[in-house]
């Protein structure tokens, strides 16, 4: 009897089939590399948001062959394949950009200061380590192509600011509020945001947050 019940139990067991998915951003990055004729790596906006990085330069550092220089602990300029930072080019939506440092004798060069580029406006990054006919010449190490978001890429009810925040009491329908990394010192009007579900105040200088308790 015991043998018969054990046999029935073994036949009733269901085979477990485990399916693992891959994030769409990973698939998009892999396809960019797979179907390109050049040596290229890609980082999508979702990847940038998931990385614990302070800016775009630090996200680029995760790509093989890319290193960065830091200023006050924050990633600033990009070096590709061991070349000087001034020997790489950055294209912003297809247009070449360059920047000089803050000191007087610093001249403009092909390098780019990524601390001036907020990650919130970036939709994707591509790093080309070999020349392409459709990419402007001028880089020895490689070329970074930065693509920004289009106006309709973002969800509704999103705002961004670079100063003290006032007048939030008028935005009663706001559901998401991302004010991270803006050096905000004062914020008022949160008590009227009855529909607010997500609030991000990281990397600011707010001293008094009593309104969050209302």
XYZ file of C-alpha atoms in Angstrom:
214
model
C 0.000 0.000 0.000
C 2.824 2.343 0.927
C 4.686 1.492 -2.271
C 1.567 2.194 -4.341
C 1.008 5.628 -2.733
C 4.665 6.545 -3.276
C 4.367 5.617 -6.929
C 1.256 7.785 -7.345
C 2.997 10.721 -5.670
C 5.967 10.520 -8.031
C 3.745 10.455 -11.111
C 1.777 13.500 -9.942
C 4.846 15.731 -9.754
C 4.814 18.489 -12.380
C 7.968 19.402 -14.239
C 9.043 22.969 -13.445
C 9.959 25.099 -16.465
C 11.795 28.260 -15.494
C 11.850 31.173 -17.944
C 14.193 34.088 -17.406
C 13.679 37.388 -19.192
C 16.159 40.041 -20.258
C 15.437 43.723 -19.855
C 14.536 45.563 -23.029
C 17.413 47.983 -22.501
C 19.912 45.122 -22.491
C 18.455 43.716 -25.705
C 18.593 47.155 -27.327
C 22.242 47.623 -26.324
C 23.210 44.171 -27.571
C 21.424 44.697 -30.888
C 23.234 47.986 -31.420
C 26.537 46.174 -31.013
C 25.483 43.068 -32.964
C 24.201 44.786 -36.094
C 26.843 47.502 -36.359
C 29.779 47.220 -38.752
C 31.965 49.169 -36.328
C 33.278 48.464 -32.845
C 30.553 50.096 -30.765
C 29.003 49.835 -27.307
C 25.703 51.363 -26.218
C 24.083 52.485 -22.971
C 20.352 53.238 -22.851
C 18.494 55.704 -20.658
C 17.123 52.874 -18.511
C 20.668 51.669 -17.846
C 21.755 55.164 -16.816
C 18.841 55.332 -14.389
C 19.657 51.943 -12.857
C 23.372 52.633 -12.393
C 24.428 54.208 -9.055
C 26.385 56.870 -10.941
C 26.465 60.625 -10.441
C 26.504 61.626 -14.120
C 26.830 60.449 -17.716
C 30.624 60.159 -17.592
C 30.454 57.587 -14.808
C 27.929 55.561 -16.792
C 30.314 55.575 -19.771
C 33.068 54.226 -17.526
C 31.206 50.912 -17.363
C 31.969 50.331 -21.044
C 35.087 48.299 -21.820
C 37.990 50.500 -22.899
C 36.535 53.694 -21.432
C 38.081 55.433 -18.421
C 37.318 58.796 -16.855
C 39.051 61.577 -14.955
C 37.458 62.956 -11.823
C 37.183 66.393 -10.284
C 36.202 66.596 -6.603
C 35.235 62.921 -6.790
C 32.803 63.303 -9.698
C 33.432 61.954 -13.193
C 34.326 64.753 -15.575
C 36.060 63.745 -18.825
C 36.227 60.545 -20.862
C 39.243 58.729 -22.240
C 38.823 55.924 -24.786
C 41.398 53.166 -25.399
C 44.010 54.913 -23.240
C 44.217 58.086 -25.309
C 44.225 61.621 -23.936
C 40.837 63.107 -23.085
C 41.375 65.795 -25.735
C 41.804 63.137 -28.445
C 38.214 61.902 -28.260
C 35.114 63.548 -29.655
C 31.611 63.936 -28.292
C 28.649 64.428 -30.616
C 25.416 65.789 -29.167
C 22.599 64.736 -31.497
C 25.106 64.654 -34.346
C 26.743 68.001 -33.556
C 30.335 68.159 -32.303
C 30.735 69.743 -28.867
C 33.821 70.695 -26.891
C 34.509 72.585 -23.701
C 37.370 74.384 -22.001
C 38.187 74.164 -18.318
C 37.452 76.997 -15.929
C 40.945 78.432 -15.602
C 41.992 81.397 -17.736
C 44.703 79.790 -19.853
C 42.624 76.747 -20.736
C 41.834 76.532 -24.446
C 38.883 74.751 -26.017
C 39.669 71.244 -27.259
C 37.900 68.135 -28.483
C 37.331 66.895 -24.939
C 33.988 67.458 -23.241
C 33.172 68.183 -19.610
C 30.314 65.788 -18.837
C 29.428 67.530 -15.576
C 27.621 70.090 -17.746
C 25.318 67.418 -19.202
C 22.442 66.332 -16.932
C 21.627 62.653 -17.246
C 17.883 63.404 -17.144
C 17.893 64.637 -20.763
C 19.869 61.690 -22.176
C 18.010 58.902 -23.986
C 21.051 56.884 -25.074
C 24.837 56.776 -25.432
C 26.947 55.119 -28.113
C 30.730 54.775 -27.994
C 32.418 54.125 -31.360
C 35.971 52.824 -31.032
C 36.597 52.557 -34.766
C 36.047 55.074 -37.607
C 32.801 55.141 -39.557
C 31.992 56.883 -42.843
C 28.913 58.552 -41.372
C 30.751 59.930 -38.309
C 32.822 63.109 -38.512
C 36.572 62.595 -38.309
C 38.800 64.101 -35.629
C 38.969 61.488 -32.883
C 41.900 59.176 -32.231
C 40.570 57.130 -29.333
C 36.891 57.072 -30.184
C 33.657 59.025 -30.543
C 30.849 59.305 -28.006
C 27.397 59.972 -29.476
C 24.922 61.429 -26.991
C 21.257 61.324 -27.932
C 18.845 63.456 -25.919
C 15.217 62.776 -25.133
C 12.468 64.069 -27.380
C 9.709 66.219 -25.863
C 7.140 63.415 -25.854
C 9.492 60.742 -24.476
C 8.784 61.743 -20.872
C 5.623 60.978 -18.948
C 3.220 63.755 -18.101
C 3.513 65.702 -14.840
C 7.316 65.717 -14.649
C 9.266 68.847 -13.735
C 12.920 69.731 -13.195
C 14.474 72.694 -11.430
C 17.887 74.140 -10.571
C 16.957 76.522 -7.750
C 14.729 76.869 -4.722
C 11.294 75.364 -5.239
C 8.188 77.481 -4.747
C 4.676 77.380 -6.114
C 4.288 73.608 -5.894
C 0.928 74.133 -4.220
C -0.533 74.919 -7.647
C 0.451 71.526 -9.093
C -2.152 69.491 -7.236
C -2.345 66.827 -9.966
C 1.403 66.083 -9.828
C 2.095 62.368 -9.280
C 5.887 62.174 -9.688
C 8.409 64.762 -8.518
C 12.123 64.284 -9.184
C 14.261 67.101 -7.774
C 17.438 65.124 -7.167
C 20.880 66.643 -7.698
C 19.772 70.288 -7.971
C 21.344 71.797 -4.803
C 17.919 72.870 -3.547
C 18.017 74.588 -0.159
C 14.322 75.267 0.429
C 11.095 73.641 -0.734
C 7.515 74.647 0.042
C 4.029 73.630 -1.027
C 4.332 69.857 -0.637
C 1.312 69.684 1.667
C -1.026 70.407 -1.273
C 0.281 67.633 -3.532
C -2.447 65.181 -2.606
C -1.811 62.939 -5.644
C 1.965 62.717 -5.176
C 3.172 59.099 -5.179
C 6.924 59.460 -5.811
C 9.279 62.125 -4.429
C 13.065 62.161 -4.974
C 15.104 64.801 -3.110
C 18.511 63.118 -3.157
C 21.734 65.165 -3.490
C 20.243 68.470 -2.322
C 20.925 70.857 0.564
C 17.505 70.977 2.186
C 17.823 71.611 5.921
C 14.160 71.691 6.972
C 11.770 68.985 5.740
C 8.954 69.442 8.251
C 6.475 69.847 5.399
C 6.904 66.189 4.526
C 5.061 65.295 7.730
C 1.930 67.226 6.768
